[in-house]
Tab-separated table of C-alpha atoms in Angstrom:
chain	number	residue	atom	x	y	z
A	1	MET	CA	-9.842	36.309	-21.273
A	2	SER	CA	-7.785	35.355	-18.009
A	3	SER	CA	-7.712	37.902	-15.123
A	4	GLN	CA	-5.293	35.729	-13.193
A	5	PRO	CA	-1.604	37.300	-12.798
A	6	THR	CA	0.733	35.235	-14.783
A	7	LYS	CA	3.654	33.505	-13.384
A	8	PRO	CA	6.991	35.106	-12.946
A	9	GLN	CA	8.648	35.182	-16.686
A	10	SER	CA	11.468	33.156	-15.320
A	11	THR	CA	9.284	30.236	-14.887
A	12	ILE	CA	7.851	30.675	-18.585
A	13	LYS	CA	8.642	28.363	-21.269
A	14	ARG	CA	8.319	28.847	-24.998
A	15	SER	CA	6.875	26.126	-27.158
A	16	GLU	CA	8.080	25.264	-30.566
A	17	ILE	CA	4.612	26.252	-31.792
A	18	TRP	CA	5.449	29.793	-31.665
A	19	TYR	CA	4.462	31.792	-34.861
A	20	HIS	CA	6.183	35.375	-34.725
A	21	ASP	CA	3.234	37.274	-36.719
A	22	GLY	CA	0.721	35.112	-34.029
A	23	THR	CA	-2.059	37.134	-32.471
A	24	VAL	CA	-2.825	35.414	-29.286
A	25	VAL	CA	-0.025	33.627	-26.905
A	26	LEU	CA	-2.031	30.807	-25.047
A	27	GLN	CA	-0.460	29.332	-21.682
A	28	ALA	CA	-0.739	26.290	-20.292
A	29	GLN	CA	1.379	25.326	-17.115
A	30	ASN	CA	4.211	27.148	-17.472
A	31	THR	CA	4.492	26.873	-21.525
A	32	GLN	CA	3.258	29.436	-23.838
A	33	PHE	CA	2.572	28.809	-27.272
A	34	ARG	CA	2.030	31.738	-29.726
A	35	VAL	CA	-0.826	31.117	-32.708
A	36	TYR	CA	-3.343	32.925	-34.723
A	37	PHE	CA	-6.554	33.711	-33.074
A	38	GLY	CA	-8.895	34.157	-36.056
A	39	PHE	CA	-7.362	30.466	-36.972
A	40	LEU	CA	-8.790	29.167	-33.707
A	41	ALA	CA	-11.905	31.164	-33.516
A	42	GLN	CA	-12.523	29.671	-37.772
A	43	HIS	CA	-12.529	26.223	-36.088
A	44	SER	CA	-14.039	26.652	-32.552
A	45	ALA	CA	-17.053	28.729	-30.912
A	46	PHE	CA	-15.097	28.951	-27.451
A	47	PHE	CA	-12.370	30.785	-28.873
A	48	ARG	CA	-14.802	32.646	-31.623
A	49	ASP	CA	-16.573	34.169	-28.517
A	50	LEU	CA	-13.446	34.732	-26.562
A	51	GLN	CA	-11.913	36.803	-29.491
A	52	SER	CA	-14.981	38.898	-29.671
A	53	LEU	CA	-14.922	39.994	-25.645
A	54	PRO	CA	-13.258	43.323	-25.206
A	55	GLN	CA	-9.947	43.202	-23.230
A	56	PRO	CA	-9.389	44.314	-20.144
A	57	LEU	CA	-6.843	47.390	-19.503
A	58	ASP	CA	-4.497	45.308	-17.426
A	59	GLN	CA	-4.436	42.434	-19.766
A	60	PRO	CA	-1.519	40.289	-19.522
A	61	ALA	CA	0.566	40.261	-23.057
A	62	VAL	CA	3.527	39.387	-24.863
A	63	ASP	CA	4.965	41.352	-27.594
A	64	GLY	CA	1.282	42.866	-27.784
A	65	CYS	CA	-0.410	39.453	-27.995
A	66	PRO	CA	-3.224	38.861	-25.177
A	67	ILE	CA	-2.107	35.904	-22.752
A	68	VAL	CA	-4.937	33.430	-22.645
A	69	GLU	CA	-4.393	30.841	-19.195
A	70	LEU	CA	-5.602	27.367	-19.953
A	71	PRO	CA	-5.863	24.857	-17.034
A	72	ASP	CA	-5.282	21.961	-19.475
A	73	THR	CA	-2.049	20.070	-19.387
A	74	VAL	CA	0.904	20.986	-21.920
A	75	THR	CA	0.867	18.000	-23.392
A	76	ASP	CA	-2.962	18.069	-24.496
A	77	VAL	CA	-2.724	21.879	-25.423
A	78	GLU	CA	0.183	21.109	-27.828
A	79	TYR	CA	-1.539	17.883	-29.517
A	80	LEU	CA	-4.369	20.009	-30.278
A	81	LEU	CA	-2.693	22.984	-31.684
A	82	LYS	CA	-0.820	20.233	-34.025
A	83	ALA	CA	-3.914	19.133	-34.736
A	84	VAL	CA	-5.343	22.532	-35.931
A	85	HIS	CA	-2.328	23.673	-37.680
A	86	SER	CA	-1.217	20.196	-39.154
A	87	PRO	CA	-4.329	18.009	-39.365
A	88	LEU	CA	-2.296	14.992	-40.714
A	89	HIS	CA	-0.514	14.818	-37.542
A	90	TYR	CA	-2.475	12.217	-35.848
A	91	ARG	CA	-0.727	9.914	-33.554
A	92	SER	CA	-2.183	7.965	-30.744
A	93	PRO	CA	-1.840	10.309	-27.837
A	94	LEU	CA	-3.319	12.986	-29.860
A	95	VAL	CA	-6.967	11.423	-30.182
A	96	GLY	CA	-7.169	11.433	-26.369
A	97	ALA	CA	-6.640	15.210	-26.737
A	98	LEU	CA	-8.670	15.520	-29.257
A	99	ILE	CA	-11.493	14.272	-27.324
A	100	ARG	CA	-10.972	16.311	-24.189
A	101	LEU	CA	-10.109	19.395	-25.617
A	102	GLY	CA	-11.984	19.300	-28.727
A	103	ARG	CA	-15.291	18.780	-26.810
A	104	LYS	CA	-14.094	21.363	-23.789
A	105	TYR	CA	-13.476	24.223	-26.537
A	106	ASP	CA	-15.839	23.175	-29.093
A	107	PHE	CA	-13.479	22.297	-32.089
A	108	GLN	CA	-16.319	20.273	-33.206
A	109	GLU	CA	-14.676	18.727	-36.684
A	110	LEU	CA	-11.544	17.564	-34.739
A	111	PHE	CA	-13.448	16.141	-31.662
A	112	ASN	CA	-15.691	14.281	-34.468
A	113	SER	CA	-12.769	13.188	-36.326
A	114	ALA	CA	-11.054	11.595	-33.162
A	115	VAL	CA	-14.389	9.755	-31.870
A	116	GLU	CA	-14.656	8.355	-35.827
A	117	ARG	CA	-10.565	6.724	-35.507
A	118	LEU	CA	-11.607	5.336	-31.924
A	119	ALA	CA	-15.070	3.933	-33.339
A	120	PHE	CA	-13.427	2.617	-36.355
A	121	GLU	CA	-10.778	0.919	-34.174
A	122	ASN	CA	-13.830	-0.619	-31.816
A	123	PRO	CA	-16.785	-1.930	-34.158
A	124	THR	CA	-20.250	-2.442	-32.707
A	125	THR	CA	-20.927	-5.629	-35.137
A	126	PHE	CA	-19.006	-8.859	-35.472
A	127	GLU	CA	-18.871	-7.984	-39.205
A	128	GLY	CA	-16.660	-4.977	-38.251
A	129	VAL	CA	-14.234	-6.714	-35.694
A	130	ASP	CA	-13.943	-9.632	-38.611
A	131	ALA	CA	-13.155	-6.920	-41.065
A	132	LEU	CA	-10.187	-5.387	-38.797
A	133	LEU	CA	-9.028	-8.861	-38.434
A	134	SER	CA	-9.048	-9.918	-42.084
A	135	THR	CA	-5.282	-9.458	-42.865
A	136	SER	CA	-3.718	-10.444	-39.197
A	137	LEU	CA	-5.176	-12.902	-36.611
A	138	GLU	CA	-3.551	-10.607	-34.258
A	139	TYR	CA	-5.267	-6.541	-34.397
A	140	VAL	CA	-3.201	-4.151	-35.123
A	141	PRO	CA	-4.504	-0.320	-35.163
A	142	LYS	CA	-5.124	1.102	-38.649
A	143	ARG	CA	-6.041	4.598	-37.944
A	144	ILE	CA	-4.446	5.176	-34.442
A	145	ILE	CA	-0.476	4.503	-34.097
A	146	PRO	CA	-0.019	1.884	-31.800
A	147	TYR	CA	1.915	1.848	-28.588
A	148	SER	CA	2.675	-0.010	-25.430
A	149	GLY	CA	-0.412	0.168	-23.288
A	150	ILE	CA	-2.646	1.312	-26.125
A	151	LEU	CA	-5.415	-0.976	-25.070
A	152	PHE	CA	-5.552	0.395	-21.359
A	153	ASP	CA	-5.522	3.875	-22.724
A	154	ILE	CA	-8.579	3.260	-25.455
A	155	VAL	CA	-10.704	1.627	-22.319
A	156	THR	CA	-9.829	4.504	-20.074
A	157	LEU	CA	-10.670	7.407	-22.684
A	158	ALA	CA	-13.844	5.746	-23.893
A	159	ARG	CA	-15.095	5.635	-20.510
A	160	GLU	CA	-13.864	8.761	-18.974
A	161	ASN	CA	-15.714	10.783	-22.189
A	162	ASN	CA	-19.151	8.739	-22.273
A	163	ILE	CA	-18.016	7.187	-25.862
A	164	LEU	CA	-19.930	4.001	-24.706
A	165	SER	CA	-20.308	2.078	-28.111
A	166	VAL	CA	-16.355	1.758	-28.055
A	167	LEU	CA	-16.332	-0.339	-24.757
A	168	PRO	CA	-17.598	-3.468	-25.526
A	169	CYS	CA	-15.162	-4.071	-28.111
A	170	ALA	CA	-12.329	-2.514	-26.002
A	171	TYR	CA	-12.977	-4.697	-23.107
A	172	TYR	CA	-12.892	-7.746	-25.446
A	173	ARG	CA	-9.261	-6.948	-26.755
A	174	MET	CA	-8.399	-6.448	-23.034
A	175	VAL	CA	-9.189	-9.747	-21.828
A	176	ILE	CA	-8.066	-12.092	-25.106
A	177	LYS	CA	-4.540	-9.735	-25.095
A	178	HIS	CA	-3.943	-9.401	-21.551
A	179	THR	CA	-3.669	-12.028	-18.344
A	180	PRO	CA	-5.629	-11.062	-15.306
A	181	GLU	CA	-2.134	-10.141	-13.917
A	182	ARG	CA	-1.429	-7.960	-16.284
A	183	LEU	CA	-5.125	-6.402	-16.122
A	184	PHE	CA	-4.454	-5.670	-12.178
A	185	ASP	CA	-0.765	-4.715	-12.887
A	186	GLY	CA	-1.062	-2.303	-15.689
A	187	HIS	CA	1.224	-1.918	-18.726
A	188	PRO	CA	4.172	-0.118	-19.060
A	189	ARG	CA	4.025	2.595	-21.643
A	190	ASP	CA	7.078	3.664	-23.676
A	191	ASP	CA	7.675	6.639	-21.280
A	192	GLY	CA	7.839	4.528	-18.331
A	193	THR	CA	4.662	5.404	-16.857
A	194	ILE	CA	2.120	2.823	-16.207
A	195	ALA	CA	-1.210	2.488	-18.452
A	196	SER	CA	-3.486	1.015	-15.982
A	197	LEU	CA	-7.639	0.606	-15.427
A	198	ALA	CA	-9.971	2.329	-12.894
A	199	LEU	CA	-11.585	-0.118	-10.807
A	200	LEU	CA	-14.581	-0.167	-12.614
A	201	ASP	CA	-13.006	-1.149	-16.007
A	202	LEU	CA	-11.105	-3.543	-14.102
A	203	ARG	CA	-14.103	-5.498	-12.853
A	204	ARG	CA	-15.953	-5.213	-16.094
A	205	CYS	CA	-12.946	-7.138	-17.929
A	206	ILE	CA	-12.507	-9.852	-14.825
A	207	VAL	CA	-15.874	-10.406	-14.927
A	208	GLY	CA	-16.470	-10.388	-18.649
A	209	ARG	CA	-13.299	-12.401	-19.173
A	210	ASP	CA	-14.709	-15.093	-16.791
A	211	LYS	CA	-17.828	-15.364	-18.937
A	212	LEU	CA	-15.699	-16.079	-22.159
A	213	MET	CA	-13.927	-18.779	-20.455
A	214	LYS	CA	-17.240	-20.377	-19.779
A	215	ALA	CA	-19.174	-19.890	-22.779
A	216	ARG	CA	-16.288	-21.871	-24.778
A	217	PHE	CA	-17.790	-24.955	-23.440
A	218	GLU	CA	-21.329	-24.444	-24.409
A	219	PRO	CA	-22.743	-26.279	-27.163
A	220	GLY	CA	-21.404	-25.152	-30.897
A	221	TYR	CA	-18.249	-23.334	-29.357
A	222	THR	CA	-14.605	-24.254	-29.567
A	223	LEU	CA	-14.616	-26.505	-26.707
A	224	GLY	CA	-18.103	-27.475	-26.200
A	225	TRP	CA	-17.372	-31.313	-26.462
A	226	LEU	CA	-15.198	-31.156	-23.204
A	227	LYS	CA	-18.249	-30.578	-21.179
A	228	ASN	CA	-20.368	-33.121	-22.836
A	229	TRP	CA	-18.631	-35.872	-20.962
A	230	ASP	CA	-21.946	-37.279	-19.777
A	231	HIS	CA	-23.382	-38.942	-22.833
A	232	GLY	CA	-23.050	-42.724	-23.428
A	233	LEU	CA	-20.812	-44.273	-26.451
A	234	ASP	CA	-22.211	-47.021	-28.901
A	235	CYS	CA	-19.750	-49.522	-28.362
A	236	THR	CA	-19.096	-52.398	-26.000
A	237	ASP	CA	-16.390	-50.799	-24.346
A	238	ALA	CA	-18.488	-47.559	-23.499
A	239	PRO	CA	-18.624	-47.705	-19.775
A	240	GLU	CA	-14.901	-48.092	-19.368
A	241	LEU	CA	-14.379	-45.184	-22.381
A	242	HIS	CA	-16.913	-43.043	-20.999
A	243	SER	CA	-15.379	-43.203	-17.395
A	244	GLY	CA	-11.689	-42.139	-18.974
A	245	THR	CA	-13.000	-39.383	-21.169
A	246	GLY	CA	-14.904	-37.994	-18.477
A	247	ARG	CA	-12.223	-37.633	-16.157
A	248	SER	CA	-9.662	-36.375	-18.679
A	249	SER	CA	-12.574	-33.973	-19.843
A	250	ALA	CA	-13.105	-32.499	-16.521
A	251	VAL	CA	-9.533	-31.951	-15.776
A	252	LEU	CA	-8.997	-30.299	-19.143
A	253	TYR	CA	-12.448	-28.184	-18.621
A	254	LYS	CA	-10.998	-26.912	-14.853
A	255	LEU	CA	-7.805	-26.022	-16.795
A	256	SER	CA	-9.371	-23.952	-19.112
A	257	LEU	CA	-11.464	-21.870	-16.495
A	258	ASP	CA	-8.147	-21.392	-14.758
A	259	PHE	CA	-6.434	-20.095	-17.952
């Protein structure tokens, strides 16, 4: 239980998540949520331990319900509570909220569910990636509702929460989907904010993109034939043809690296 004094009542807002027979009020920033303490305790070891603690005499309360102040954003807390009370409520920002707060407050099932969705969308095998692309050449998330800037946010979410197995596929999607300019500038979200990469992620994407561009010209890859302009031709006009082909291939090779 928080012993910090609550903010003046005039600054407090009541959330849409407000059960009139609820037994605890959670407060994030200037917004309160009235929910069931026992229900939270059923899903979270953190709230189970919190419920067992004796309440101080000066515990702030609303209609007899103790107030628990959380140092989290209103948005994250709202998504967490919606997931607890309505498990089918799974929009894309919710996955991030469940990973952050699910780990912090030990909502283990919700945390595992969110990580599983993130892992499903970012396989660790070529077969897994091919399966996701089996119905369309362009990747469309299947267990996370997409939105503008989602690829940027997935990279940031996975790295900040040490879900490292997700990153190779997430980085790959970034570099084949976005130009270098977009990687540097970020991507506008639907709400007007900009989804951007941390410097570490940006560097990995740029370096990885350069390696992918060059790998296309290695033997056995799509454009491998462009780099093999030094091989002779078995015909009487070989010197002339070879010279022209070599110059053309060299130009195409350089242009592709600049793509």
